[in-house]
Short mmCIF file of N, CA and C in Angstrom, two decimals:
data_model
loop_
_atom_site.label_atom_id
_atom_site.label_comp_id
_atom_site.label_asym_id
_atom_site.label_seq_id
_atom_site.Cartn_x
_atom_site.Cartn_y
_atom_site.Cartn_z
N UNK A 1 27.67 -10.41 -96.16
CA UNK A 1 28.01 -10.49 -94.75
C UNK A 1 29.37 -11.16 -94.60
N UNK A 2 30.33 -10.54 -93.86
CA UNK A 2 31.67 -11.11 -93.74
C UNK A 2 31.64 -12.42 -92.94
N UNK A 3 32.49 -13.36 -93.37
CA UNK A 3 32.60 -14.63 -92.69
C UNK A 3 33.44 -14.46 -91.43
N UNK A 4 33.03 -15.08 -90.35
CA UNK A 4 33.73 -14.98 -89.08
C UNK A 4 35.00 -15.85 -89.11
N UNK A 5 36.09 -15.30 -88.61
CA UNK A 5 37.35 -16.04 -88.56
C UNK A 5 37.26 -17.05 -87.42
N UNK A 6 37.68 -18.29 -87.68
CA UNK A 6 37.58 -19.33 -86.66
C UNK A 6 38.57 -19.08 -85.52
N UNK A 7 38.21 -19.58 -84.36
CA UNK A 7 39.05 -19.44 -83.17
C UNK A 7 40.40 -20.11 -83.37
N UNK A 8 40.42 -21.22 -84.09
CA UNK A 8 41.68 -21.94 -84.34
C UNK A 8 42.64 -21.09 -85.16
N UNK A 9 42.10 -20.40 -86.17
CA UNK A 9 42.96 -19.54 -87.01
C UNK A 9 43.52 -18.39 -86.18
N UNK A 10 42.70 -17.82 -85.33
CA UNK A 10 43.16 -16.74 -84.45
C UNK A 10 44.25 -17.26 -83.53
N UNK A 11 44.05 -18.45 -82.95
CA UNK A 11 45.05 -19.03 -82.05
C UNK A 11 46.38 -19.25 -82.76
N UNK A 12 46.35 -19.85 -83.93
CA UNK A 12 47.59 -20.13 -84.67
C UNK A 12 48.26 -18.83 -85.12
N UNK A 13 47.47 -17.86 -85.56
CA UNK A 13 48.04 -16.57 -85.97
C UNK A 13 48.71 -15.88 -84.78
N UNK A 14 48.05 -15.93 -83.63
CA UNK A 14 48.63 -15.34 -82.42
C UNK A 14 49.90 -16.08 -82.02
N UNK A 15 49.91 -17.40 -82.16
CA UNK A 15 51.11 -18.20 -81.89
C UNK A 15 52.26 -17.74 -82.77
N UNK A 16 52.00 -17.62 -84.07
CA UNK A 16 53.06 -17.26 -85.02
C UNK A 16 53.59 -15.85 -84.76
N UNK A 17 52.70 -14.90 -84.51
CA UNK A 17 53.12 -13.53 -84.23
C UNK A 17 53.93 -13.48 -82.94
N UNK A 18 53.45 -14.18 -81.91
CA UNK A 18 54.17 -14.20 -80.64
C UNK A 18 55.53 -14.84 -80.78
N UNK A 19 55.62 -15.95 -81.51
CA UNK A 19 56.90 -16.63 -81.74
C UNK A 19 57.89 -15.68 -82.40
N UNK A 20 57.45 -14.98 -83.43
CA UNK A 20 58.30 -14.03 -84.14
C UNK A 20 58.73 -12.89 -83.21
N UNK A 21 57.77 -12.28 -82.52
CA UNK A 21 58.08 -11.14 -81.65
C UNK A 21 58.96 -11.55 -80.47
N UNK A 22 58.69 -12.70 -79.87
CA UNK A 22 59.50 -13.16 -78.73
C UNK A 22 60.94 -13.38 -79.18
N UNK A 23 61.13 -13.97 -80.35
CA UNK A 23 62.47 -14.18 -80.88
C UNK A 23 63.17 -12.84 -81.12
N UNK A 24 62.43 -11.88 -81.66
CA UNK A 24 62.97 -10.55 -81.92
C UNK A 24 63.35 -9.85 -80.60
N UNK A 25 62.47 -9.91 -79.62
CA UNK A 25 62.74 -9.29 -78.32
C UNK A 25 63.95 -9.95 -77.65
N UNK A 26 64.06 -11.28 -77.76
CA UNK A 26 65.21 -11.98 -77.20
C UNK A 26 66.51 -11.44 -77.81
N UNK A 27 66.50 -11.24 -79.11
CA UNK A 27 67.71 -10.73 -79.78
C UNK A 27 68.03 -9.30 -79.36
N UNK A 28 67.02 -8.54 -78.97
CA UNK A 28 67.27 -7.19 -78.44
C UNK A 28 67.80 -7.23 -77.01
N UNK A 29 67.34 -8.20 -76.24
CA UNK A 29 67.69 -8.28 -74.82
C UNK A 29 69.04 -8.95 -74.56
N UNK A 30 69.35 -10.00 -75.31
CA UNK A 30 70.51 -10.84 -75.02
C UNK A 30 71.53 -10.70 -76.14
N UNK A 31 72.75 -10.40 -75.75
CA UNK A 31 73.84 -10.24 -76.72
C UNK A 31 75.04 -11.06 -76.28
N UNK A 32 75.69 -11.66 -77.24
CA UNK A 32 76.90 -12.42 -76.97
C UNK A 32 77.25 -13.26 -78.17
N UNK A 33 78.50 -13.63 -78.26
CA UNK A 33 78.97 -14.48 -79.34
C UNK A 33 78.40 -15.87 -79.14
N UNK A 34 77.63 -16.35 -80.10
CA UNK A 34 76.99 -17.65 -79.95
C UNK A 34 77.98 -18.80 -79.99
N UNK A 35 79.22 -18.55 -80.33
CA UNK A 35 80.25 -19.58 -80.28
C UNK A 35 80.75 -19.78 -78.86
N UNK A 36 80.27 -18.97 -77.94
CA UNK A 36 80.61 -19.15 -76.53
C UNK A 36 81.79 -18.32 -76.05
N UNK A 37 82.31 -17.46 -76.88
CA UNK A 37 83.44 -16.63 -76.48
C UNK A 37 82.93 -15.30 -75.93
N UNK A 38 83.63 -14.76 -74.98
CA UNK A 38 83.28 -13.44 -74.44
C UNK A 38 82.11 -13.48 -73.48
N UNK A 39 81.56 -12.30 -73.22
CA UNK A 39 80.49 -12.19 -72.24
C UNK A 39 79.12 -12.21 -72.91
N UNK A 40 78.13 -12.55 -72.11
CA UNK A 40 76.73 -12.52 -72.54
C UNK A 40 76.05 -11.43 -71.72
N UNK A 41 75.37 -10.54 -72.39
CA UNK A 41 74.68 -9.48 -71.66
C UNK A 41 73.17 -9.61 -71.83
N UNK A 42 72.48 -9.21 -70.78
CA UNK A 42 71.02 -9.18 -70.77
C UNK A 42 70.65 -7.77 -70.36
N UNK A 43 70.04 -7.02 -71.28
CA UNK A 43 69.75 -5.60 -71.08
C UNK A 43 71.01 -4.84 -70.64
N UNK A 44 72.15 -5.22 -71.19
CA UNK A 44 73.40 -4.54 -70.90
C UNK A 44 74.10 -5.03 -69.64
N UNK A 45 73.45 -5.88 -68.85
CA UNK A 45 74.07 -6.43 -67.64
C UNK A 45 74.76 -7.75 -67.97
N UNK A 46 75.87 -8.02 -67.30
CA UNK A 46 76.62 -9.23 -67.55
C UNK A 46 75.85 -10.44 -67.02
N UNK A 47 75.37 -11.28 -67.93
CA UNK A 47 74.62 -12.49 -67.56
C UNK A 47 75.46 -13.75 -67.82
N UNK A 48 76.75 -13.56 -68.07
CA UNK A 48 77.62 -14.68 -68.40
C UNK A 48 77.62 -15.76 -67.33
N UNK A 49 77.71 -15.42 -66.03
CA UNK A 49 77.72 -16.50 -65.02
C UNK A 49 76.49 -17.39 -65.07
N UNK A 50 75.31 -16.82 -65.28
CA UNK A 50 74.08 -17.62 -65.37
C UNK A 50 74.13 -18.56 -66.57
N UNK A 51 74.43 -18.01 -67.74
CA UNK A 51 74.47 -18.83 -68.95
C UNK A 51 75.58 -19.88 -68.88
N UNK A 52 76.74 -19.51 -68.37
CA UNK A 52 77.85 -20.46 -68.27
C UNK A 52 77.54 -21.59 -67.29
N UNK A 53 76.91 -21.26 -66.16
CA UNK A 53 76.55 -22.29 -65.18
C UNK A 53 75.56 -23.28 -65.79
N UNK A 54 74.60 -22.75 -66.53
CA UNK A 54 73.60 -23.63 -67.17
C UNK A 54 74.27 -24.48 -68.25
N UNK A 55 75.18 -23.91 -69.01
CA UNK A 55 75.90 -24.68 -70.04
C UNK A 55 76.72 -25.80 -69.40
N UNK A 56 77.38 -25.51 -68.28
CA UNK A 56 78.16 -26.54 -67.57
C UNK A 56 77.24 -27.65 -67.06
N UNK A 57 76.07 -27.28 -66.55
CA UNK A 57 75.10 -28.28 -66.08
C UNK A 57 74.67 -29.18 -67.24
N UNK A 58 74.33 -28.57 -68.36
CA UNK A 58 73.91 -29.35 -69.53
C UNK A 58 75.02 -30.29 -69.97
N UNK A 59 76.25 -29.79 -70.04
CA UNK A 59 77.39 -30.61 -70.45
C UNK A 59 77.57 -31.80 -69.50
N UNK A 60 77.44 -31.56 -68.22
CA UNK A 60 77.62 -32.63 -67.22
C UNK A 60 76.54 -33.71 -67.38
N UNK A 61 75.30 -33.30 -67.54
CA UNK A 61 74.20 -34.26 -67.67
C UNK A 61 74.31 -35.02 -68.99
N UNK A 62 74.58 -34.32 -70.08
CA UNK A 62 74.72 -34.97 -71.39
C UNK A 62 75.89 -35.94 -71.37
N UNK A 63 76.99 -35.53 -70.78
CA UNK A 63 78.15 -36.42 -70.69
C UNK A 63 77.79 -37.70 -69.93
N UNK A 64 77.15 -37.55 -68.77
CA UNK A 64 76.80 -38.72 -67.97
C UNK A 64 75.87 -39.66 -68.74
N UNK A 65 74.91 -39.09 -69.45
CA UNK A 65 73.96 -39.91 -70.21
C UNK A 65 74.64 -40.62 -71.37
N UNK A 66 75.34 -39.88 -72.22
CA UNK A 66 75.96 -40.48 -73.41
C UNK A 66 77.07 -41.44 -72.99
N UNK A 67 77.83 -41.07 -71.97
CA UNK A 67 78.93 -41.92 -71.51
C UNK A 67 78.41 -43.25 -70.96
N UNK A 68 77.19 -43.27 -70.45
CA UNK A 68 76.63 -44.53 -69.94
C UNK A 68 76.39 -45.53 -71.08
N UNK A 69 76.26 -45.04 -72.32
CA UNK A 69 76.10 -45.91 -73.48
C UNK A 69 77.38 -46.06 -74.28
N UNK A 70 78.20 -45.01 -74.29
CA UNK A 70 79.43 -45.00 -75.08
C UNK A 70 80.58 -44.58 -74.18
N UNK A 71 81.31 -45.55 -73.68
CA UNK A 71 82.41 -45.23 -72.77
C UNK A 71 83.62 -44.65 -73.49
N UNK A 72 83.48 -44.42 -74.78
CA UNK A 72 84.55 -43.79 -75.56
C UNK A 72 84.47 -42.27 -75.49
N UNK A 73 83.46 -41.73 -74.81
CA UNK A 73 83.32 -40.28 -74.66
C UNK A 73 84.10 -39.82 -73.44
N UNK A 74 84.90 -38.78 -73.63
CA UNK A 74 85.70 -38.21 -72.55
C UNK A 74 85.35 -36.73 -72.37
N UNK A 75 85.33 -36.30 -71.13
CA UNK A 75 85.08 -34.89 -70.81
C UNK A 75 86.45 -34.23 -70.68
N UNK A 76 86.75 -33.25 -71.52
CA UNK A 76 88.08 -32.64 -71.50
C UNK A 76 88.12 -31.36 -70.68
N UNK A 77 86.96 -30.73 -70.47
CA UNK A 77 86.83 -29.62 -69.52
C UNK A 77 85.36 -29.51 -69.13
N UNK A 78 84.98 -28.45 -68.48
CA UNK A 78 83.60 -28.32 -67.97
C UNK A 78 82.52 -28.36 -69.05
N UNK A 79 82.87 -28.03 -70.29
CA UNK A 79 81.85 -27.94 -71.33
C UNK A 79 82.22 -28.66 -72.63
N UNK A 80 83.35 -29.35 -72.67
CA UNK A 80 83.81 -29.97 -73.91
C UNK A 80 83.93 -31.48 -73.75
N UNK A 81 83.37 -32.19 -74.73
CA UNK A 81 83.42 -33.65 -74.74
C UNK A 81 84.00 -34.10 -76.08
N UNK A 82 84.84 -35.13 -76.02
CA UNK A 82 85.43 -35.70 -77.24
C UNK A 82 85.36 -37.21 -77.16
N UNK A 83 85.15 -37.81 -78.31
CA UNK A 83 85.22 -39.26 -78.41
C UNK A 83 86.65 -39.66 -78.68
N UNK A 84 87.04 -40.83 -78.21
CA UNK A 84 88.39 -41.35 -78.43
C UNK A 84 88.71 -41.38 -79.91
N UNK A 85 87.71 -41.68 -80.74
CA UNK A 85 87.91 -41.82 -82.19
C UNK A 85 87.85 -40.50 -82.95
N UNK A 86 87.62 -39.40 -82.27
CA UNK A 86 87.58 -38.14 -83.01
C UNK A 86 86.55 -37.16 -82.54
N UNK A 87 85.41 -37.09 -83.20
CA UNK A 87 84.41 -36.05 -83.01
C UNK A 87 84.06 -35.74 -81.57
N UNK A 88 83.47 -34.59 -81.40
CA UNK A 88 83.06 -34.17 -80.07
C UNK A 88 82.19 -32.92 -80.14
N UNK A 89 81.83 -32.43 -78.98
CA UNK A 89 80.99 -31.24 -78.90
C UNK A 89 81.46 -30.35 -77.76
N UNK A 90 81.10 -29.08 -77.90
CA UNK A 90 81.34 -28.10 -76.84
C UNK A 90 80.02 -27.43 -76.55
N UNK A 91 79.62 -27.42 -75.31
CA UNK A 91 78.36 -26.82 -74.92
C UNK A 91 78.64 -25.37 -74.53
N UNK A 92 78.00 -24.44 -75.25
CA UNK A 92 78.20 -23.01 -74.98
C UNK A 92 76.88 -22.40 -74.52
N UNK A 93 76.90 -21.12 -74.19
CA UNK A 93 75.72 -20.47 -73.61
C UNK A 93 74.50 -20.56 -74.52
N UNK A 94 74.72 -20.54 -75.82
CA UNK A 94 73.58 -20.59 -76.74
C UNK A 94 72.98 -21.99 -76.84
N UNK A 95 73.62 -22.98 -76.21
CA UNK A 95 73.06 -24.34 -76.14
C UNK A 95 72.04 -24.46 -75.02
N UNK A 96 71.98 -23.47 -74.16
CA UNK A 96 70.99 -23.52 -73.09
C UNK A 96 69.61 -23.27 -73.67
N UNK A 97 68.57 -23.81 -73.04
CA UNK A 97 67.22 -23.59 -73.56
C UNK A 97 66.56 -22.34 -72.99
N UNK A 98 67.34 -21.40 -72.49
CA UNK A 98 66.76 -20.20 -71.89
C UNK A 98 65.94 -19.40 -72.91
N UNK A 99 66.41 -19.33 -74.14
CA UNK A 99 65.65 -18.62 -75.17
C UNK A 99 64.31 -19.31 -75.42
N UNK A 100 64.33 -20.63 -75.54
CA UNK A 100 63.09 -21.36 -75.78
C UNK A 100 62.14 -21.25 -74.59
N UNK A 101 62.70 -21.22 -73.39
CA UNK A 101 61.87 -21.03 -72.20
C UNK A 101 61.22 -19.65 -72.20
N UNK A 102 61.98 -18.64 -72.60
CA UNK A 102 61.43 -17.29 -72.71
C UNK A 102 60.31 -17.25 -73.75
N UNK A 103 60.55 -17.87 -74.89
CA UNK A 103 59.53 -17.92 -75.94
C UNK A 103 58.29 -18.65 -75.45
N UNK A 104 58.48 -19.75 -74.73
CA UNK A 104 57.36 -20.51 -74.19
C UNK A 104 56.50 -19.64 -73.25
N UNK A 105 57.15 -18.93 -72.37
CA UNK A 105 56.42 -18.06 -71.44
C UNK A 105 55.65 -17.00 -72.22
N UNK A 106 56.28 -16.41 -73.22
CA UNK A 106 55.58 -15.41 -74.05
C UNK A 106 54.39 -16.03 -74.76
N UNK A 107 54.57 -17.23 -75.32
CA UNK A 107 53.47 -17.90 -76.02
C UNK A 107 52.29 -18.16 -75.08
N UNK A 108 52.60 -18.65 -73.90
CA UNK A 108 51.52 -18.97 -72.97
C UNK A 108 50.83 -17.71 -72.44
N UNK A 109 51.60 -16.65 -72.23
CA UNK A 109 50.99 -15.43 -71.71
C UNK A 109 50.11 -14.74 -72.75
N UNK A 110 50.39 -14.97 -74.02
CA UNK A 110 49.58 -14.33 -75.06
C UNK A 110 48.47 -15.24 -75.61
N UNK A 111 48.43 -16.47 -75.13
CA UNK A 111 47.36 -17.38 -75.56
C UNK A 111 46.06 -16.96 -74.89
N UNK A 112 45.00 -16.91 -75.70
CA UNK A 112 43.69 -16.51 -75.18
C UNK A 112 43.06 -17.66 -74.39
N UNK A 113 42.35 -17.40 -73.35
CA UNK A 113 42.23 -16.11 -72.67
C UNK A 113 43.55 -15.80 -71.95
N UNK A 114 43.82 -14.52 -71.81
CA UNK A 114 45.08 -14.10 -71.20
C UNK A 114 45.20 -14.58 -69.76
N UNK A 115 44.10 -14.60 -69.04
CA UNK A 115 44.12 -15.05 -67.65
C UNK A 115 43.38 -16.37 -67.55
N UNK A 116 44.11 -17.41 -67.23
CA UNK A 116 43.56 -18.75 -67.10
C UNK A 116 44.36 -19.45 -66.02
N UNK A 117 43.71 -19.94 -65.01
CA UNK A 117 44.43 -20.53 -63.88
C UNK A 117 45.24 -21.76 -64.28
N UNK A 118 44.85 -22.44 -65.36
CA UNK A 118 45.63 -23.60 -65.82
C UNK A 118 47.03 -23.20 -66.27
N UNK A 119 47.21 -21.95 -66.66
CA UNK A 119 48.54 -21.48 -67.06
C UNK A 119 49.50 -21.50 -65.87
N UNK A 120 48.99 -21.39 -64.66
CA UNK A 120 49.84 -21.35 -63.47
C UNK A 120 50.64 -22.64 -63.29
N UNK A 121 50.10 -23.76 -63.75
CA UNK A 121 50.87 -25.00 -63.66
C UNK A 121 51.40 -25.46 -65.02
N UNK A 122 50.76 -25.03 -66.10
CA UNK A 122 51.17 -25.48 -67.42
C UNK A 122 52.44 -24.77 -67.90
N UNK A 123 52.61 -23.52 -67.54
CA UNK A 123 53.84 -22.80 -67.92
C UNK A 123 55.07 -23.46 -67.30
N UNK A 124 55.08 -23.72 -65.97
CA UNK A 124 56.25 -24.41 -65.39
C UNK A 124 56.45 -25.82 -65.96
N UNK A 125 55.36 -26.52 -66.25
CA UNK A 125 55.48 -27.84 -66.85
C UNK A 125 56.17 -27.74 -68.21
N UNK A 126 55.81 -26.73 -68.99
CA UNK A 126 56.45 -26.50 -70.28
C UNK A 126 57.93 -26.19 -70.14
N UNK A 127 58.29 -25.42 -69.12
CA UNK A 127 59.70 -25.09 -68.89
C UNK A 127 60.50 -26.36 -68.58
N UNK A 128 59.94 -27.23 -67.76
CA UNK A 128 60.61 -28.50 -67.44
C UNK A 128 60.73 -29.36 -68.70
N UNK A 129 59.66 -29.44 -69.49
CA UNK A 129 59.69 -30.20 -70.74
C UNK A 129 60.76 -29.65 -71.68
N UNK A 130 60.84 -28.35 -71.80
CA UNK A 130 61.85 -27.72 -72.67
C UNK A 130 63.25 -28.07 -72.21
N UNK A 131 63.47 -28.07 -70.91
CA UNK A 131 64.78 -28.44 -70.37
C UNK A 131 65.16 -29.86 -70.81
N UNK A 132 64.22 -30.80 -70.66
CA UNK A 132 64.52 -32.19 -71.00
C UNK A 132 64.61 -32.42 -72.50
N UNK A 133 63.81 -31.72 -73.27
CA UNK A 133 63.94 -31.83 -74.74
C UNK A 133 65.31 -31.34 -75.17
N UNK A 134 65.76 -30.25 -74.58
CA UNK A 134 67.08 -29.70 -74.92
C UNK A 134 68.19 -30.70 -74.56
N UNK A 135 68.07 -31.32 -73.39
CA UNK A 135 69.06 -32.33 -73.01
C UNK A 135 69.08 -33.48 -74.01
N UNK A 136 67.89 -33.95 -74.41
CA UNK A 136 67.81 -35.04 -75.39
C UNK A 136 68.40 -34.62 -76.73
N UNK A 137 68.12 -33.39 -77.13
CA UNK A 137 68.64 -32.86 -78.40
C UNK A 137 70.17 -32.85 -78.39
N UNK A 138 70.75 -32.33 -77.34
CA UNK A 138 72.21 -32.23 -77.26
C UNK A 138 72.84 -33.61 -77.10
N UNK A 139 72.20 -34.49 -76.35
CA UNK A 139 72.71 -35.86 -76.21
C UNK A 139 72.72 -36.57 -77.56
N UNK A 140 71.66 -36.39 -78.33
CA UNK A 140 71.60 -37.04 -79.65
C UNK A 140 72.69 -36.49 -80.58
N UNK A 141 72.84 -35.17 -80.59
CA UNK A 141 73.88 -34.57 -81.43
C UNK A 141 75.25 -35.08 -81.00
N UNK A 142 75.49 -35.10 -79.69
CA UNK A 142 76.77 -35.57 -79.17
C UNK A 142 77.03 -37.02 -79.58
N UNK A 143 76.03 -37.88 -79.44
CA UNK A 143 76.19 -39.29 -79.80
C UNK A 143 76.54 -39.46 -81.28
N UNK A 144 75.90 -38.68 -82.14
CA UNK A 144 76.20 -38.75 -83.57
C UNK A 144 77.64 -38.32 -83.88
N UNK A 145 78.22 -37.49 -83.05
CA UNK A 145 79.54 -36.94 -83.33
C UNK A 145 80.64 -38.01 -83.28
N UNK A 146 80.38 -39.14 -82.63
CA UNK A 146 81.42 -40.17 -82.57
C UNK A 146 81.79 -40.68 -83.95
N UNK A 147 80.80 -40.99 -84.76
CA UNK A 147 81.07 -41.58 -86.06
C UNK A 147 80.76 -40.66 -87.24
N UNK A 148 80.04 -39.57 -86.98
CA UNK A 148 79.65 -38.66 -88.06
C UNK A 148 79.82 -37.19 -87.66
N UNK A 149 81.04 -36.75 -87.36
CA UNK A 149 81.22 -35.35 -86.98
C UNK A 149 80.85 -34.36 -88.08
N UNK A 150 80.88 -34.82 -89.33
CA UNK A 150 80.52 -33.95 -90.44
C UNK A 150 79.02 -33.64 -90.47
N UNK A 151 78.22 -34.34 -89.69
CA UNK A 151 76.78 -34.11 -89.62
C UNK A 151 76.40 -33.02 -88.63
N UNK A 152 77.38 -32.47 -87.91
CA UNK A 152 77.06 -31.52 -86.84
C UNK A 152 76.17 -30.37 -87.31
N UNK A 153 76.59 -29.69 -88.35
CA UNK A 153 75.84 -28.52 -88.82
C UNK A 153 74.42 -28.91 -89.23
N UNK A 154 74.27 -29.99 -89.95
CA UNK A 154 72.95 -30.46 -90.37
C UNK A 154 72.06 -30.77 -89.16
N UNK A 155 72.60 -31.52 -88.21
CA UNK A 155 71.82 -31.91 -87.04
C UNK A 155 71.50 -30.72 -86.14
N UNK A 156 72.51 -29.91 -85.86
CA UNK A 156 72.36 -28.80 -84.91
C UNK A 156 71.53 -27.66 -85.47
N UNK A 157 71.86 -27.23 -86.67
CA UNK A 157 71.24 -26.03 -87.23
C UNK A 157 69.89 -26.30 -87.89
N UNK A 158 69.70 -27.48 -88.42
CA UNK A 158 68.49 -27.73 -89.19
C UNK A 158 67.56 -28.75 -88.53
N UNK A 159 68.00 -29.98 -88.39
CA UNK A 159 67.09 -31.05 -88.00
C UNK A 159 66.58 -30.89 -86.56
N UNK A 160 67.48 -30.91 -85.59
CA UNK A 160 67.03 -30.90 -84.19
C UNK A 160 66.45 -29.56 -83.76
N UNK A 161 66.89 -28.49 -84.36
CA UNK A 161 66.33 -27.17 -84.04
C UNK A 161 64.84 -27.12 -84.39
N UNK A 162 64.49 -27.61 -85.57
CA UNK A 162 63.10 -27.57 -86.00
C UNK A 162 62.25 -28.65 -85.33
N UNK A 163 62.86 -29.77 -84.99
CA UNK A 163 62.14 -30.77 -84.19
C UNK A 163 61.80 -30.16 -82.83
N UNK A 164 62.74 -29.44 -82.23
CA UNK A 164 62.53 -28.79 -80.94
C UNK A 164 61.34 -27.83 -81.03
N UNK A 165 61.34 -26.97 -82.02
CA UNK A 165 60.23 -26.01 -82.15
C UNK A 165 58.93 -26.72 -82.52
N UNK A 166 59.01 -27.82 -83.25
CA UNK A 166 57.81 -28.60 -83.57
C UNK A 166 57.19 -29.20 -82.31
N UNK A 167 58.04 -29.72 -81.42
CA UNK A 167 57.53 -30.27 -80.16
C UNK A 167 56.93 -29.16 -79.31
N UNK A 168 57.55 -28.00 -79.30
CA UNK A 168 57.01 -26.85 -78.58
C UNK A 168 55.62 -26.49 -79.11
N UNK A 169 55.48 -26.48 -80.43
CA UNK A 169 54.18 -26.20 -81.04
C UNK A 169 53.15 -27.26 -80.65
N UNK A 170 53.53 -28.53 -80.69
CA UNK A 170 52.60 -29.60 -80.34
C UNK A 170 52.18 -29.52 -78.87
N UNK A 171 53.10 -29.15 -78.01
CA UNK A 171 52.75 -28.99 -76.58
C UNK A 171 51.78 -27.83 -76.41
N UNK A 172 51.99 -26.76 -77.15
CA UNK A 172 51.06 -25.62 -77.13
C UNK A 172 49.69 -26.04 -77.66
N UNK A 173 49.66 -26.83 -78.74
CA UNK A 173 48.40 -27.34 -79.28
C UNK A 173 47.69 -28.20 -78.23
N UNK A 174 48.46 -29.02 -77.53
CA UNK A 174 47.87 -29.84 -76.46
C UNK A 174 47.19 -28.94 -75.41
N UNK A 175 47.84 -27.86 -75.05
CA UNK A 175 47.25 -26.93 -74.11
C UNK A 175 45.94 -26.35 -74.67
N UNK A 176 46.00 -25.90 -75.91
CA UNK A 176 44.82 -25.29 -76.55
C UNK A 176 43.66 -26.28 -76.61
N UNK A 177 43.96 -27.50 -77.01
CA UNK A 177 42.90 -28.49 -77.25
C UNK A 177 42.40 -29.20 -75.99
N UNK A 178 43.28 -29.44 -75.04
CA UNK A 178 42.90 -30.29 -73.89
C UNK A 178 42.85 -29.56 -72.55
N UNK A 179 43.67 -28.56 -72.35
CA UNK A 179 43.79 -27.95 -71.03
C UNK A 179 43.00 -26.65 -70.92
N UNK A 180 43.05 -25.82 -71.92
CA UNK A 180 42.44 -24.51 -71.86
C UNK A 180 40.94 -24.55 -71.61
N UNK A 181 40.26 -25.53 -72.10
CA UNK A 181 38.79 -25.57 -72.06
C UNK A 181 38.24 -25.64 -70.65
#
């Protein structure tokens, strides 16, 4: 007699498949140079103003936060910050958490059961959390740039990226374990 697969294994497998597919769909939908040059398109439509406005907002908030602790940080334009001693950061469209928000919505919509009234408030709560996690991530990277600009690639591409997705996973687990029931 075949052994029944546990609900937890199904949930995690569905999470992983959805994460992979949502990332793949995002790459099909959104195109643009991740260095922030040129236009960003969404299904072929110019979405540059939306992404640029969000990047400017992030830069403004991160600057205000980091500058409150380190008055050596200067804003040189709408999206670029430099420390008096050297290092700095530039916030581009790919620094926005719109991709993570899209993935979050996909994850929540595919979590069983598909229709659950708790999702009506938990999805927006997750979007707000993602926004603030992203701000904290960029603020931390920016703060490190004052004395360790050579750490940018390590912090941006490896450490904080995976911490971000780890927190997203833990928030999803919280939903599964505490809210869904």
